[in-house]
Amino acid sequence: MQSTTDPHILRHLGIHRVLEPQGALPQPAWKLDNTPVALATETLINVQKLHIDSASFTQIANVCERDTERMKIHMMDIVKTRGKMHNPVTGSGGVLIGTVEQLDETFVEKHHLTRGDTIVSLTSLSWLPLYLNDIKHIYLGRSEVEVEGKAILFRSNPLTKLPGDLPQSLVVAALDVAGAPSRVAALARQGQRVTVLGAGGTAGLLTLCALRQHLGSNGLIIAIEYSEQALLDIASLGVADILIQADATRPLELLEQVRKNYVGHDYLADLTINVVNVPNTEFATILLTRPDGRILFFSMATSFTVAALGAEGMGRQVEMHIGNGYMPDHGEVALQLLRDNPTLCAIFVKRFGS
Ligand code: NAP
């Protein structure tokens, strides 16, 4: 059996780039060596865009009062300090889009890549050494940042080639959150009642469509969303059975609203999927789920401590899953949903451009 300290495994994970603290893996490390030159076993990417994780982008936008010049300075500072785009407040990253400049031979075989291919990293930016020369533009409405820079990918890092049949900005937005719709097949059962919190966001809309395909016509989908415009988008999809405009950070009011909208029925969900982008929604999520139900906390703003202690205090044995950005389908489920559903695709074009 291979030892976990096998130097090859460590190198494939990128541990040789960790500067602080020594011995940490690249994601939890405080600082990486972001020298933009590929060493043996590394692949060098010419980076054109970052799609920042929504929890991170929202936090940076708020702290900089949505002033894009201040946001540029803030983001450059994070990358300079940490050698990666790893928001120290939210702990999250996002994905990058770029072209292959220098290629490790194992990557060629594993991903069928050639120099010049355009790729999307399916590894969080919080894992990857990133060097930025410049931030050219920040698109406030779509968590997107146009940059000039280089990134390093390690052998363990998943990625995908940019498909030619969908606009680039749609693909990047969908792939950033593709873990949520991908997990629907594993978690949802035909005929179940499923609640989605933050249902009008990028992950939310994809998840609703995946649920409808998976649950069939017997299943019931309750969509909870804060923004009025996003609720209109959900309605236009025609996949949710009950739509509720509510604030998931106010659990008791939310519970009352759900109860009112679902008079005479058991409103507790068999499965609740949390795809909100703000903190303090753990209680609402648990309260809306059956005591023996399941929860997928996909939101990066989720606190493990609050969720675990919350369920304990409520005396609920609910099974809680943590959303993970890796999916064996490499985002194909999410991209296929965009291909299959013209309304979903049109909403994405409206939000992210074409
Ligand atoms: P998004 O597009 O910003 O969607 C979040 C949605 O939640 C928005 O529609 C937002 O409405 C809504 N919302 C905000 N506050 C709310 C509240 N108090 N009550 C109810 N709804 C509220 O974000 P996304 O890109 O879909 O990402 C969703 C989450 O997944 C984020 O937390 C992101 O960090 C996380 N994520 C996780 C992974 C993983 O591997 N687990 C990977 C990528 C992303 P407004 O538009 O009005 O704000």
Coordinates of C-alpha atoms and ligand atoms in Angstrom, one line a residue:
M1 CA 0.0 0.0 0.0
Q2 CA 1.2 3.5 -0.8
S3 CA 2.1 5.7 2.2
T4 CA 0.2 9.0 2.4
T5 CA 3.6 10.7 2.7
D6 CA 4.7 9.3 -0.6
P7 CA 6.7 12.2 -2.1
H8 CA 5.0 11.7 -5.5
I9 CA 1.6 12.1 -4.0
L10 CA 2.6 15.2 -2.1
R11 CA 4.1 16.7 -5.2
H12 CA 0.9 15.9 -7.2
L13 CA -1.0 17.8 -4.6
G14 CA 1.3 20.8 -4.9
I15 CA 2.7 20.8 -1.4
H16 CA 6.1 21.9 -2.7
R17 CA 4.6 25.3 -3.4
V18 CA 3.4 25.9 0.2
L19 CA 5.4 28.7 2.0
E20 CA 3.4 29.1 5.2
P21 CA 2.8 27.1 7.3
Q22 CA 5.2 24.4 6.3
G23 CA 3.6 21.0 5.9
A24 CA 0.1 22.3 5.1
L25 CA -1.7 21.4 1.9
P26 CA -2.1 24.2 -0.7
Q27 CA -5.8 25.0 0.1
P28 CA -5.6 25.5 3.9
A29 CA -2.1 27.1 3.6
W30 CA -1.9 30.7 4.3
K31 CA 0.7 31.5 1.6
L32 CA 1.8 29.8 -1.6
D33 CA 4.8 30.4 -3.8
N34 CA 3.2 32.0 -6.9
T35 CA 6.3 32.3 -9.1
P36 CA 4.8 32.1 -12.6
V37 CA 7.2 29.5 -13.9
A38 CA 6.2 25.8 -14.3
L39 CA 8.3 23.3 -12.4
A40 CA 8.4 19.6 -13.1
T41 CA 4.9 18.0 -12.7
E42 CA 3.2 21.4 -13.0
T43 CA 1.1 23.0 -15.8
L44 CA 1.3 26.8 -16.5
I45 CA -1.9 28.6 -17.4
N46 CA -2.2 32.0 -19.0
V47 CA -5.2 33.4 -17.0
Q48 CA -7.7 35.7 -18.6
K49 CA -10.7 35.5 -16.2
L50 CA -11.5 34.7 -12.7
H51 CA -15.0 33.8 -11.7
I52 CA -15.0 34.6 -8.0
D53 CA -17.1 32.4 -5.7
S54 CA -20.3 34.3 -4.9
A55 CA -19.8 34.3 -1.1
S56 CA -16.3 35.8 -1.6
F57 CA -17.3 38.3 -4.3
T58 CA -20.2 39.5 -2.2
Q59 CA -18.0 40.0 0.9
I60 CA -15.3 41.9 -1.1
A61 CA -18.0 44.0 -2.8
N62 CA -19.6 44.9 0.5
V63 CA -16.3 45.8 2.3
C64 CA -15.3 48.0 -0.7
E65 CA -18.8 49.6 -1.0
R66 CA -19.1 48.2 -4.5
D67 CA -16.4 50.5 -5.7
T68 CA -14.6 48.5 -8.4
E69 CA -11.3 50.5 -8.1
R70 CA -11.2 49.6 -4.3
M71 CA -12.2 46.0 -5.2
K72 CA -9.2 45.8 -7.6
I73 CA -6.8 46.9 -4.9
H74 CA -8.4 44.5 -2.4
M75 CA -8.1 41.5 -4.7
M76 CA -4.6 42.4 -5.8
D77 CA -3.7 42.6 -2.1
I78 CA -5.2 39.1 -1.4
V79 CA -3.2 37.6 -4.3
K80 CA 0.0 39.3 -3.3
T81 CA -0.3 38.4 0.4
R82 CA -1.4 34.7 -0.2
G83 CA -0.1 33.8 -3.6
K84 CA -3.6 32.8 -4.5
M85 CA -7.1 34.2 -4.8
H86 CA -8.2 32.8 -1.4
N87 CA -10.5 35.2 0.5
P88 CA -9.3 35.1 4.1
V89 CA -12.8 36.1 5.4
T90 CA -15.0 33.6 3.5
G91 CA -12.2 31.0 3.0
S92 CA -13.5 30.4 -0.6
G93 CA -12.1 31.0 -4.1
G94 CA -13.8 30.4 -7.4
V95 CA -12.6 29.1 -10.8
L96 CA -10.3 30.5 -13.5
I97 CA -10.4 30.5 -17.3
G98 CA -7.2 30.5 -19.3
T99 CA -5.1 28.9 -22.0
V100 CA -2.5 26.3 -21.5
E101 CA 1.0 27.7 -21.9
Q102 CA 3.3 25.0 -20.6
L103 CA 2.1 21.4 -20.2
D104 CA 3.0 18.6 -17.8
E105 CA 3.2 15.2 -19.7
T106 CA 0.7 13.5 -17.3
F107 CA -1.8 16.3 -17.9
V108 CA -1.6 15.7 -21.6
E109 CA -2.7 12.0 -21.1
K110 CA -5.2 12.6 -18.4
H111 CA -7.1 15.5 -19.9
H112 CA -6.1 15.2 -23.7
L113 CA -4.8 18.7 -23.7
T114 CA -2.5 20.5 -26.0
R115 CA -0.8 23.9 -25.7
G116 CA -3.2 26.8 -26.5
D117 CA -6.3 24.9 -25.3
T118 CA -8.7 27.0 -23.3
I119 CA -9.6 25.4 -19.9
V120 CA -11.7 26.0 -16.8
S121 CA -10.2 25.0 -13.5
L122 CA -12.5 22.7 -11.6
T123 CA -10.2 23.2 -8.6
S124 CA -10.9 26.1 -6.3
L125 CA -8.8 29.2 -6.7
S126 CA -8.0 28.8 -3.1
W127 CA -5.7 25.8 -4.0
L128 CA -3.9 27.3 -7.0
P129 CA -0.8 29.5 -7.1
L130 CA -1.9 32.7 -8.9
Y131 CA 0.2 35.6 -10.1
L132 CA -1.5 38.7 -11.3
N133 CA 0.0 41.5 -13.4
D134 CA -3.2 43.4 -13.6
I135 CA -6.9 43.4 -13.0
K136 CA -8.4 44.9 -16.1
H137 CA -12.1 44.9 -15.3
I138 CA -14.6 43.8 -12.6
Y139 CA -18.1 42.8 -13.7
L140 CA -20.1 43.5 -10.5
G141 CA -23.3 41.8 -11.7
R142 CA -21.6 38.5 -12.5
S143 CA -18.7 37.9 -10.0
E144 CA -16.3 38.0 -12.9
V145 CA -12.9 39.6 -13.1
E146 CA -10.9 40.1 -16.2
V147 CA -7.2 39.7 -15.5
E148 CA -3.7 39.3 -16.9
G149 CA -1.9 36.7 -15.0
K150 CA -0.5 33.1 -14.7
A151 CA -1.6 30.2 -12.6
I152 CA -0.1 26.8 -11.8
L153 CA -2.1 23.6 -11.9
F154 CA -0.8 20.5 -10.1
R155 CA -1.4 16.9 -11.3
S156 CA -4.2 16.2 -8.8
N157 CA -6.3 19.2 -9.9
P158 CA -9.4 18.6 -12.0
L159 CA -10.1 20.8 -15.0
T160 CA -12.2 20.8 -18.1
K161 CA -11.7 22.0 -21.7
L162 CA -14.1 24.8 -22.6
P163 CA -16.9 23.3 -24.8
G164 CA -17.4 25.0 -28.1
D165 CA -21.2 25.0 -28.2
L166 CA -21.9 27.4 -25.2
P167 CA -20.8 30.9 -24.5
Q168 CA -17.7 31.1 -22.3
S169 CA -19.2 33.3 -19.6
L170 CA -22.2 30.8 -19.2
V171 CA -19.9 27.8 -19.0
V172 CA -17.6 29.4 -16.3
A173 CA -20.6 30.5 -14.2
A174 CA -22.2 27.1 -14.4
L175 CA -19.0 25.2 -13.7
D176 CA -18.3 27.2 -10.6
V177 CA -21.4 25.8 -8.9
A178 CA -21.8 22.6 -10.9
G179 CA -21.4 20.5 -7.8
A180 CA -24.9 21.4 -6.6
P181 CA -26.9 20.1 -9.6
S182 CA -24.5 17.1 -9.9
R183 CA -25.4 16.0 -6.4
V184 CA -29.1 16.0 -6.9
A185 CA -29.1 12.5 -8.5
A186 CA -27.3 11.1 -5.4
L187 CA -29.5 12.9 -2.8
A188 CA -33.0 13.2 -4.2
R189 CA -35.5 10.4 -4.6
Q190 CA -38.5 10.3 -6.9
G191 CA -41.6 11.8 -5.3
Q192 CA -39.9 13.7 -2.5
R193 CA -40.6 17.2 -1.2
V194 CA -37.4 19.3 -1.7
T195 CA -36.8 22.9 -0.5
V196 CA -34.1 25.1 -2.1
L197 CA -32.9 28.1 -0.2
G198 CA -31.3 30.8 -2.5
A199 CA -33.2 29.2 -5.4
G200 CA -32.8 32.1 -7.7
G201 CA -29.0 32.2 -7.8
T202 CA -26.8 30.5 -10.3
A203 CA -26.5 27.2 -8.3
G204 CA -30.2 27.5 -7.3
L205 CA -31.6 27.7 -10.9
L206 CA -29.4 24.8 -12.0
T207 CA -30.4 22.8 -9.0
L208 CA -34.2 23.4 -9.5
C209 CA -33.9 22.2 -13.1
A210 CA -31.9 19.1 -12.1
L211 CA -34.5 18.4 -9.3
R212 CA -37.4 18.6 -11.7
Q213 CA -35.7 16.1 -14.1
H214 CA -34.9 13.8 -11.2
L215 CA -38.1 14.0 -9.0
G216 CA -40.5 13.5 -11.9
S217 CA -44.0 15.1 -11.7
N218 CA -44.9 13.6 -8.3
G219 CA -42.1 15.4 -6.4
L220 CA -42.7 18.8 -4.9
I221 CA -40.2 21.7 -5.1
I222 CA -40.4 24.7 -2.8
A223 CA -38.2 27.5 -4.0
I224 CA -37.2 30.2 -1.4
E225 CA -35.5 33.3 -2.7
Y226 CA -34.8 36.8 -1.4
S227 CA -34.6 38.8 -4.6
E228 CA -37.8 39.8 -6.5
Q229 CA -36.1 39.7 -9.9
A230 CA -34.7 36.2 -9.2
L231 CA -38.1 35.0 -8.2
L232 CA -39.4 36.1 -11.6
D233 CA -36.6 34.1 -13.2
I234 CA -37.6 31.0 -11.2
A235 CA -41.3 31.5 -12.2
S236 CA -40.3 31.7 -15.9
L237 CA -38.5 28.3 -15.6
G238 CA -41.8 26.6 -14.6
V239 CA -40.0 24.0 -12.5
A240 CA -40.8 25.0 -8.9
D241 CA -44.2 24.2 -7.4
I242 CA -44.2 26.8 -4.6
L243 CA -42.3 30.1 -4.7
I244 CA -41.7 32.1 -1.6
Q245 CA -40.0 35.4 -1.2
A246 CA -38.3 35.4 2.1
D247 CA -35.1 36.1 4.1
A248 CA -33.3 32.9 5.1
T249 CA -31.4 34.7 7.8
R250 CA -34.7 35.1 9.7
P251 CA -35.6 31.5 10.4
L252 CA -38.8 32.0 12.4
E253 CA -40.4 34.4 10.0
L254 CA -39.4 32.2 7.1
L255 CA -40.9 29.1 8.8
E256 CA -44.2 31.0 9.2
Q257 CA -44.2 32.1 5.6
V258 CA -43.7 28.5 4.4
R259 CA -46.4 27.2 6.7
K260 CA -48.8 29.8 5.4
N261 CA -48.0 29.0 1.7
Y262 CA -48.5 25.3 2.3
V263 CA -51.6 25.3 4.4
G264 CA -52.9 22.0 5.6
H265 CA -49.9 20.1 4.4
D266 CA -46.7 18.9 6.0
Y267 CA -44.3 21.5 4.8
L268 CA -41.1 20.0 6.1
A269 CA -38.8 18.8 3.3
D270 CA -37.3 15.4 2.8
L271 CA -34.3 17.2 1.4
T272 CA -33.2 20.8 1.7
I273 CA -30.5 22.3 -0.5
N274 CA -28.9 25.5 0.7
V275 CA -27.4 27.6 -2.1
V276 CA -27.6 31.0 -0.4
N277 CA -24.5 33.3 -0.6
V278 CA -24.8 34.9 2.9
P279 CA -24.1 33.6 6.4
N280 CA -26.6 32.7 9.1
T281 CA -29.0 30.6 7.2
E282 CA -28.2 27.3 8.9
F283 CA -31.1 27.5 11.4
A284 CA -33.7 28.1 8.7
T285 CA -32.3 25.2 6.7
I286 CA -32.6 22.8 9.6
L287 CA -36.0 24.0 10.7
L288 CA -37.5 23.5 7.2
T289 CA -36.2 19.9 7.0
R290 CA -37.8 16.8 8.5
P291 CA -36.0 15.5 11.6
D292 CA -34.9 12.4 9.7
G293 CA -34.4 14.3 6.4
R294 CA -31.3 15.3 4.5
I295 CA -29.6 18.7 3.9
L296 CA -27.0 19.7 1.4
F297 CA -25.2 22.7 2.6
F298 CA -23.6 23.9 -0.7
S299 CA -23.2 27.5 0.5
M300 CA -19.7 28.5 1.3
A301 CA -21.1 30.8 4.0
T302 CA -22.2 27.8 6.0
S303 CA -20.8 27.4 9.5
F304 CA -20.2 23.7 10.4
T305 CA -20.3 24.7 14.1
V306 CA -23.6 26.5 13.8
A307 CA -25.2 23.7 11.7
A308 CA -24.0 20.9 14.0
L309 CA -24.9 22.6 17.2
G310 CA -28.2 23.9 15.7
A311 CA -29.3 20.4 14.8
E312 CA -28.2 19.2 18.2
G313 CA -30.2 21.9 20.1
M314 CA -33.3 21.2 18.0
G315 CA -32.9 17.4 18.7
R316 CA -32.8 16.5 15.0
Q317 CA -30.9 13.6 13.6
V318 CA -31.0 15.2 10.1
E319 CA -28.2 14.0 7.8
M320 CA -26.1 16.9 6.7
H321 CA -23.9 16.9 3.6
I322 CA -21.3 19.4 2.7
G323 CA -21.3 20.5 -0.9
N324 CA -18.0 19.8 -2.6
G325 CA -16.9 21.4 -5.9
Y326 CA -15.5 18.1 -7.4
M327 CA -17.9 16.0 -9.4
P328 CA -16.9 13.0 -11.4
D329 CA -19.0 14.3 -14.4
H330 CA -16.6 17.3 -14.6
G331 CA -19.6 19.7 -14.7
E332 CA -21.3 17.9 -17.6
V333 CA -24.7 17.6 -15.7
A334 CA -24.7 21.4 -15.3
L335 CA -23.8 22.1 -18.9
Q336 CA -26.3 19.7 -20.2
L337 CA -29.0 21.4 -18.2
L338 CA -28.2 24.7 -20.1
R339 CA -28.3 22.8 -23.4
D340 CA -31.6 21.1 -22.6
N341 CA -33.4 24.2 -21.2
P342 CA -33.6 27.3 -23.4
T343 CA -35.3 29.4 -20.7
L344 CA -32.5 28.6 -18.3
C345 CA -29.9 29.4 -21.0
A346 CA -31.7 32.7 -21.7
I347 CA -31.6 33.7 -18.0
F348 CA -27.9 32.9 -17.9
V349 CA -27.3 35.0 -21.0
K350 CA -29.1 37.9 -19.4
R351 CA -27.0 37.5 -16.2
F352 CA -23.6 36.7 -17.6
G353 CA -23.6 37.9 -21.2
S354 CA -23.1 35.8 -24.3
Ligands
NAP1 P1 -25.7 33.5 -6.2 O1 -25.9 33.4 -7.7 O2 -25.3 34.8 -5.6 O3 -27.0 33.0 -5.5 C1 -27.3 33.1 -4.1 C2 -28.8 33.4 -4.0 O4 -29.2 33.5 -2.7 C3 -29.1 34.8 -4.7 O5 -30.3 34.7 -5.5 C4 -29.4 35.7 -3.5 O6 -30.3 36.7 -3.7 C5 -30.0 34.7 -2.5 N1 -30.0 35.2 -1.2 C6 -29.1 36.1 -0.6 N2 -29.5 36.3 0.6 C7 -30.6 35.6 0.9 C8 -31.4 35.5 2.0 N3 -31.1 36.1 3.2 N4 -32.5 34.7 2.0 C9 -32.8 34.0 0.8 N5 -32.0 34.1 -0.3 C10 -30.9 34.9 -0.3 O7 -24.6 32.4 -5.7 P2 -24.2 31.1 -6.5 O8 -23.1 31.4 -7.4 O9 -25.4 30.4 -6.9 O10 -23.5 30.3 -5.2 C11 -24.3 29.8 -4.2 C12 -23.5 29.4 -3.0 O11 -22.7 28.3 -3.4 C13 -22.5 30.5 -2.5 O12 -22.5 30.5 -1.1 C14 -21.2 30.0 -3.1 O13 -20.2 30.5 -2.3 C15 -21.4 28.5 -2.9 N6 -20.4 27.7 -3.7 C16 -20.1 26.5 -3.2 C17 -19.3 25.6 -3.8 C18 -18.9 24.3 -3.2 O14 -18.1 23.6 -3.7 N7 -19.6 23.9 -2.1 C19 -18.7 26.0 -5.1 C20 -19.1 27.2 -5.6 C21 -19.9 28.0 -4.9 P3 -29.7 38.2 -4.1 O15 -29.4 38.1 -5.5 O16 -30.8 39.1 -3.8 O17 -28.5 38.5 -3.2

